[in-house]
Amino acid sequence: QVQLVESGGGLVQAGGSLRLSCAASGRTLSFYAVGWFRQAPGKEREFVAAVTWNGGRTDYADSVKGRFTVSRDNAVSMVYLQMNSLKPEDTAVYYCAVGETFFTVVRGNPDHWGQGTQVTVSS
């Protein structure tokens, strides 16, 4: 089993940037596709981005395309979400999650979740 810990959240002004990190321990991260999800107050959790086990393919929600970039470094068991041009509507708790296939992650059905990190974008 893999354990996930997110970090890098915080308060930022609209138009600013943040880089979220997800540290994995336990089972080797390279076994998994990885996704980022978010949940805003009063809303359901939604898919943000995903990357295959080797970084060869990525997918993004339409709302973040061109602004967010997901990447990974299997050598250090880390996954990142670079978020640029942030908007107030990006405010949410962001979760890292892993699954054994890319498509199960993209469809919102990963196997393991982190505890989340808060991102707040002020207008």
N, CA, C and O of each residue as an XYZ file, in Angstrom:
492
protein
N       0.843     -1.181      0.000
C       0.000      0.000      0.000
C       0.884      1.239      0.000
O       2.011      1.205      0.493
N       0.378      2.314     -0.545
C       1.124      3.551     -0.639
C       0.472      4.607      0.236
O      -0.754      4.674      0.333
N       1.293      5.431      0.872
C       0.808      6.567      1.658
C       1.185      7.854      0.936
O       2.277      7.974      0.382
N       0.270      8.808      0.951
C       0.457     10.053      0.213
C       0.312     11.246      1.147
O      -0.596     11.293      1.976
N       1.219     12.210      1.003
C       1.153     13.428      1.814
C       1.334     14.628      0.899
O       2.370     14.774      0.250
N       0.326     15.484      0.852
C       0.390     16.689      0.036
C       0.976     17.851      0.840
O       0.877     17.893      2.067
N       1.578     18.776      0.131
C       2.086     20.003      0.737
C       2.131     21.094     -0.322
O       1.966     20.831     -1.513
N       2.359     22.328      0.135
C       2.518     23.431     -0.801
C       1.313     24.332     -0.937
O       1.371     25.346     -1.633
N       0.221     23.978     -0.281
C      -0.947     24.842     -0.346
C      -0.730     26.125      0.428
O       0.262     26.275      1.141
N      -1.669     27.052      0.281
C      -1.569     28.320      0.995
C      -2.502     29.349      0.408
O      -3.407     29.036     -0.365
N      -2.254     30.594      0.798
C      -3.055     31.731      0.347
C      -2.273     32.494     -0.709
O      -1.104     32.821     -0.504
N      -2.910     32.779     -1.834
C      -2.250     33.491     -2.923
C      -3.259     34.424     -3.571
O      -4.459     34.149     -3.569
N      -2.773     35.521     -4.121
C      -3.654     36.440     -4.823
C      -3.980     35.916     -6.214
O      -3.214     35.145     -6.791
N      -5.111     36.337     -6.743
C      -5.480     35.967     -8.108
C      -4.362     36.363     -9.068
O      -3.777     37.440     -8.954
N      -4.080     35.474    -10.009
C      -2.991     35.680    -10.943
C      -1.670     35.107    -10.492
O      -0.718     35.037    -11.269
N      -1.607     34.700     -9.250
C      -0.380     34.150     -8.699
C      -0.205     32.674     -9.004
O      -0.987     32.074     -9.742
N       0.839     32.105     -8.419
C       1.190     30.700     -8.674
C       1.455     29.967     -7.364
O       1.858     30.560     -6.363
N       1.220     28.684     -7.404
C       1.579     27.783     -6.318
C       2.043     26.473     -6.936
O       1.641     26.112     -8.042
N       2.890     25.773     -6.207
C       3.319     24.444     -6.621
C       2.985     23.477     -5.500
O       3.527     23.571     -4.399
N       2.096     22.559     -5.788
C       1.755     21.518     -4.828
C       2.676     20.317     -5.031
O       3.074     19.995     -6.150
N       2.999     19.671     -3.926
C       3.814     18.468     -3.967
C       3.055     17.329     -3.301
O       2.257     17.544     -2.389
N       3.316     16.129     -3.767
C       2.737     14.926     -3.183
C       3.872     13.934     -2.987
O       4.491     13.475     -3.947
N       4.133     13.615     -1.726
C       5.186     12.669     -1.386
C       4.572     11.303     -1.135
O       3.608     11.170     -0.381
N       5.137     10.299     -1.771
C       4.629      8.941     -1.625
C       5.611      8.088     -0.838
O       6.826      8.211     -0.993
N       5.068      7.225      0.005
C       5.888      6.259      0.726
C       5.160      4.928      0.737
O       3.970      4.845      0.435
N       5.902      3.890      1.090
C       5.317      2.559      1.047
C       5.624      1.915     -0.296
O       6.788      1.816     -0.683
N       4.620      1.486     -0.993
C       4.827      0.845     -2.288
C       5.381      1.853     -3.293
O       5.020      3.030     -3.270
N       6.252      1.382     -4.167
C       6.917      2.264     -5.129
C       5.920      3.043     -5.971
O       4.989      2.474     -6.542
N       6.129      4.354     -6.038
C       5.198      5.223     -6.765
C       5.109      4.860     -8.232
O       4.060      5.051     -8.848
N       6.178      4.344     -8.806
C       6.189      4.073    -10.241
C       5.186      2.988    -10.639
O       4.932      2.793    -11.828
N       4.614      2.283     -9.663
C       3.569      1.327     -9.987
C       2.264      2.007    -10.389
O       1.391      1.375    -10.985
N       2.129      3.284    -10.066
C       0.829      3.925    -10.122
C       0.738      5.087    -11.104
O       1.713      5.799    -11.345
N      -0.452      5.259    -11.664
C      -0.832      6.544    -12.241
C      -1.236      7.452    -11.078
O      -1.699      6.977    -10.041
N      -1.058      8.747    -11.259
C      -1.323      9.689    -10.182
C      -2.262     10.789    -10.671
O      -2.164     11.254    -11.806
N      -3.155     11.185     -9.804
C      -4.071     12.254    -10.138
C      -4.141     13.304     -9.047
O      -3.817     13.047     -7.887
N      -4.567     14.483     -9.441
C      -4.894     15.556     -8.507
C      -6.392     15.841     -8.625
O      -6.950     15.912     -9.720
N      -7.010     15.997     -7.479
C      -8.428     16.305     -7.405
C      -8.601     17.483     -6.461
O      -7.683     17.829     -5.717
N      -9.770     18.097     -6.488
C     -10.022     19.196     -5.563
C     -11.478     19.201     -5.157
O     -12.353     18.714     -5.872
N     -11.710     19.769     -3.983
C     -13.073     19.893     -3.475
C     -13.236     21.267     -2.839
O     -12.570     21.602     -1.860
N     -14.127     22.044     -3.413
C     -14.449     23.364     -2.881
C     -15.600     23.227     -1.879
O     -16.351     22.254     -1.938
N     -15.745     24.174     -0.976
C     -16.828     24.115      0.010
C     -18.186     23.995     -0.657
O     -18.519     24.769     -1.555
N     -18.963     23.029     -0.216
C     -20.303     22.853     -0.740
C     -20.378     22.193     -2.103
O     -21.457     22.078     -2.683
N     -19.237     21.759     -2.615
C     -19.209     21.141     -3.938
C     -18.640     19.728     -3.855
O     -17.986     19.359     -2.881
N     -18.904     18.955     -4.894
C     -18.357     17.614     -4.948
C     -16.884     17.671     -5.367
O     -16.436     18.618     -6.012
N     -16.165     16.646     -4.985
C     -14.764     16.558     -5.395
C     -14.698     16.372     -6.907
O     -15.502     15.640     -7.485
N     -13.739     17.035     -7.542
C     -13.628     16.977     -8.998
C     -12.202     16.681     -9.430
O     -11.236     16.990     -8.733
N     -12.107     16.080    -10.587
C     -10.815     15.766    -11.198
C     -10.130     17.051    -11.663
O     -10.777     17.954    -12.194
N      -8.823     17.123    -11.459
C      -8.035     18.273    -11.900
C      -7.017     17.860    -12.963
O      -6.975     18.444    -14.046
N      -6.201     16.858    -12.656
C      -5.132     16.456    -13.575
C      -4.679     15.050    -13.237
O      -4.880     14.566    -12.123
N      -4.058     14.398    -14.221
C      -3.518     13.060    -14.002
C      -2.305     12.843    -14.877
O      -2.142     13.489    -15.912
N      -1.454     11.926    -14.450
C      -0.246     11.585    -15.203
C      -0.041     10.078    -15.119
O      -0.281      9.466    -14.078
N       0.405      9.486    -16.223
C       0.667      8.048    -16.244
C       1.877      7.705    -15.389
O       2.577      8.591    -14.899
N       2.118      6.400    -15.215
C       3.172      5.945    -14.303
C       4.548      6.465    -14.696
O       5.403      6.681    -13.836
N       4.765      6.668    -16.006
C       6.087      7.112    -16.466
C       6.098      8.565    -16.919
O       7.103      9.039    -17.449
N       4.998      9.273    -16.719
C       4.936     10.669    -17.126
C       4.693     10.876    -18.608
O       4.733     12.006    -19.093
N       4.442      9.799    -19.329
C       4.317      9.904    -20.762
C       3.012     10.505    -21.258
O       2.929     10.959    -22.399
N       2.014     10.510    -20.425
C       0.713     11.051    -20.823
C       0.112     11.793    -19.646
O       0.227     11.378    -18.493
N      -0.536     12.907    -19.975
C      -1.229     13.685    -18.954
C      -2.641     14.011    -19.437
O      -2.944     13.939    -20.628
N      -3.477     14.365    -18.498
C      -4.826     14.795    -18.826
C      -5.231     15.870    -17.819
O      -4.804     15.846    -16.665
N      -6.054     16.807    -18.268
C      -6.445     17.927    -17.418
C      -7.938     18.211    -17.555
O      -8.539     17.986    -18.605
N      -8.505     18.702    -16.486
C      -9.851     19.237    -16.574
C      -9.827     20.488    -17.453
O      -8.839     21.222    -17.473
N     -10.907     20.721    -18.168
C     -10.959     21.888    -19.059
C     -10.717     23.185    -18.301
O     -10.132     24.125    -18.840
N     -11.163     23.235    -17.066
C     -11.067     24.474    -16.284
C      -9.632     24.850    -15.935
O      -9.374     25.995    -15.566
N      -8.696     23.914    -16.042
C      -7.311     24.218    -15.666
C      -6.329     24.072    -16.825
O      -5.143     24.358    -16.661
N      -6.795     23.638    -17.980
C      -5.903     23.461    -19.133
C      -5.208     24.767    -19.473
O      -5.831     25.827    -19.522
N      -3.906     24.671    -19.706
C      -3.115     25.840    -20.040
C      -2.615     26.613    -18.834
O      -1.774     27.502    -18.969
N      -3.129     26.279    -17.649
C      -2.700     26.975    -16.424
C      -1.982     26.048    -15.448
O      -1.060     26.472    -14.751
N      -2.401     24.782    -15.396
C      -1.826     23.813    -14.452
C      -0.982     22.804    -15.225
O      -1.279     22.468    -16.372
N       0.067     22.333    -14.574
C       0.921     21.304    -15.150
C       1.230     20.253    -14.095
O       1.700     20.572    -13.003
N       0.961     18.995    -14.431
C       1.267     17.887    -13.529
C       2.560     17.216    -13.996
O       2.791     17.044    -15.193
N       3.387     16.844    -13.034
C       4.636     16.160    -13.355
C       4.992     15.225    -12.216
O       4.399     15.285    -11.138
N       5.965     14.361    -12.463
C       6.356     13.416    -11.431
C       7.837     13.102    -11.534
O       8.446     13.234    -12.596
N       8.400     12.687    -10.417
C       9.789     12.250    -10.360
C       9.801     10.945     -9.587
O       9.847     10.947     -8.356
N       9.761      9.842    -10.296
C       9.682      8.536     -9.632
C      10.941      8.233     -8.813
O      10.887      7.464     -7.853
N      12.057      8.828     -9.185
C      13.304      8.559     -8.459
C      13.209      9.002     -6.994
O      13.854      8.427     -6.116
N      12.398     10.028     -6.750
C      12.238     10.516     -5.368
C      10.797     10.379     -4.885
O      10.421     10.945     -3.859
N      10.002      9.631     -5.628
C       8.608      9.345     -5.256
C       7.799     10.610     -4.997
O       7.107     10.734     -3.986
N       7.905     11.551     -5.943
C       7.191     12.818     -5.799
C       6.354     13.102     -7.039
O       6.719     12.743     -8.159
N       5.226     13.753     -6.808
C       4.370     14.235     -7.875
C       4.097     15.704     -7.592
O       3.980     16.109     -6.435
N       3.995     16.501     -8.649
C       3.841     17.934     -8.490
C       2.655     18.441     -9.304
O       2.273     17.857    -10.318
N       2.096     19.528     -8.836
C       1.073     20.245     -9.605
C       1.458     21.722     -9.595
O       1.301     22.407     -8.585
N       1.956     22.194    -10.711
C       2.282     23.610    -10.858
C       1.025     24.342    -11.294
O       0.432     24.025    -12.324
N       0.631     25.318    -10.503
C      -0.605     26.052    -10.765
C      -0.266     27.515    -11.013
O       0.226     28.206    -10.120
N      -0.530     27.981    -12.223
C      -0.270     29.367    -12.608
C      -1.584     30.085    -12.912
O      -2.626     29.458    -13.106
N      -1.506     31.395    -12.946
C      -2.680     32.214    -13.269
C      -3.888     31.793    -12.435
O      -4.980     31.591    -12.966
N      -3.686     31.666    -11.150
C      -4.739     31.171    -10.269
C      -5.907     32.134    -10.208
O      -5.745     33.351    -10.291
N      -7.090     31.556    -10.059
C      -8.338     32.310     -9.997
C      -9.032     32.004     -8.671
O      -8.785     30.956     -8.073
N      -9.887     32.895     -8.212
C     -10.621     32.612     -6.966
C     -11.389     31.297     -7.022
O     -11.539     30.626     -6.001
N     -11.872     30.924     -8.187
C     -12.613     29.670     -8.313
C     -11.731     28.433     -8.208
O     -12.243     27.314     -8.191
N     -10.431     28.612     -8.138
C      -9.520     27.483     -7.889
C      -9.417     27.164     -6.400
O      -8.803     26.167     -6.020
N     -10.009     27.998     -5.564
C      -9.980     27.763     -4.123
C     -10.637     26.429     -3.776
O     -11.788     26.180     -4.134
N      -9.891     25.579     -3.074
C     -10.386     24.243     -2.738
C      -9.333     23.523     -1.905
O      -8.208     23.997     -1.749
N      -9.723     22.377     -1.377
C      -8.753     21.439     -0.841
C      -8.309     20.550     -1.999
O      -9.135     19.978     -2.709
N      -7.007     20.444     -2.178
C      -6.442     19.667     -3.272
C      -5.908     18.338     -2.736
O      -5.194     18.289     -1.735
N      -6.276     17.272     -3.432
C      -5.899     15.929     -3.023
C      -5.050     15.252     -4.102
O      -5.307     15.393     -5.298
N      -4.059     14.535     -3.659
C      -3.285     13.648     -4.504
C      -3.862     12.238     -4.351
O      -4.261     11.843     -3.255
N      -3.903     11.493     -5.437
C      -4.441     10.137     -5.382
C      -3.744      9.273     -6.422
O      -3.277      9.773     -7.446
N      -3.676      7.972     -6.156
C      -3.013      7.058     -7.079
C      -3.923      5.895     -7.422
O      -4.788      5.503     -6.639
N      -3.709      5.352     -8.612
C      -4.444      4.176     -9.039
C      -3.576      3.341     -9.954
O      -2.579      3.822    -10.494
N      -3.955      2.098    -10.124
C      -3.128      1.199    -10.922
C      -3.267      1.434    -12.412
O      -2.421      0.982    -13.183
N      -4.300      2.121    -12.832
C      -4.411      2.487    -14.238
C      -4.717      3.965    -14.378
O      -5.362      4.563    -13.517
N      -4.253      4.540    -15.458
C      -4.469      5.959    -15.751
C      -5.954      6.266    -15.873
O      -6.415      7.297    -15.385
N      -6.697      5.391    -16.512
C      -8.092      5.688    -16.792
C      -8.960      5.615    -15.541
O      -9.933      6.360    -15.429
N      -8.635      4.749    -14.616
C      -9.402      4.737    -13.365
C      -9.153      6.012    -12.582
O     -10.056      6.501    -11.904
N      -7.964      6.554    -12.656
C      -7.684      7.815    -11.977
C      -8.453      8.945    -12.656
O      -9.111      9.738    -11.983
N      -8.376      9.023    -13.976
C      -9.060     10.088    -14.715
C     -10.566     10.042    -14.458
O     -11.224     11.080    -14.392
N     -11.096      8.853    -14.316
C     -12.534      8.703    -14.080
C     -12.930      8.947    -12.630
O     -14.106      8.862    -12.278
N     -11.942      9.249    -11.789
C     -12.259      9.590    -10.411
C     -12.340      8.419     -9.476
O     -12.966      8.508     -8.419
N     -11.711      7.307     -9.849
C     -11.762      6.115     -9.010
C     -10.376      5.609     -8.630
O     -10.084      4.432     -8.840
N      -9.521      6.453     -8.080
C      -8.205      5.979     -7.651
C      -8.312      5.072     -6.436
O      -9.371      4.957     -5.821
N      -7.207      4.436     -6.104
C      -7.208      3.457     -5.023
C      -6.810      4.038     -3.670
O      -7.267      3.566     -2.629
N      -5.958      5.060     -3.686
C      -5.461      5.624     -2.440
C      -5.447      7.142     -2.532
O      -5.173      7.715     -3.586
N      -5.747      7.779     -1.407
C      -5.855      9.237     -1.345
C      -4.939      9.802     -0.268
O      -4.665      9.160      0.746
N      -4.472     11.025     -0.520
C      -3.802     11.771      0.524
C      -4.817     12.522      1.363
O      -6.025     12.404      1.155
N      -4.309     13.303      2.326
C      -5.211     13.987      3.261
C      -5.644     15.366      2.774
O      -6.569     15.962      3.327
N      -4.985     15.864      1.755
C      -5.367     17.139      1.165
C      -4.574     18.324      1.678
O      -4.032     18.297      2.783
N      -4.514     19.371      0.856
C      -3.875     20.623      1.233
C      -4.747     21.762      0.725
O      -5.251     21.720     -0.397
N      -4.922     22.784      1.566
C      -5.832     23.886      1.245
C      -5.148     24.895      0.330
O      -4.019     25.320      0.576
N      -5.853     25.263     -0.719
C      -5.428     26.358     -1.594
C      -6.514     27.420     -1.571
O      -7.680     27.134     -1.845
N      -6.128     28.643     -1.244
C      -7.070     29.752     -1.205
C      -6.557     30.863     -2.099
O      -5.435     31.339     -1.928
N      -7.382     31.278     -3.056
C      -7.010     32.326     -3.994
C      -7.904     33.535     -3.728
O      -9.125     33.458     -3.864
N      -7.295     34.628     -3.357
C      -8.054     35.841     -3.050
C      -8.185     36.717     -4.293
O      -7.300     36.741     -5.148
N      -9.286     37.423     -4.374
C      -9.537     38.275     -5.553
C      -8.978     39.675     -5.350
O      -9.098     40.522     -6.236
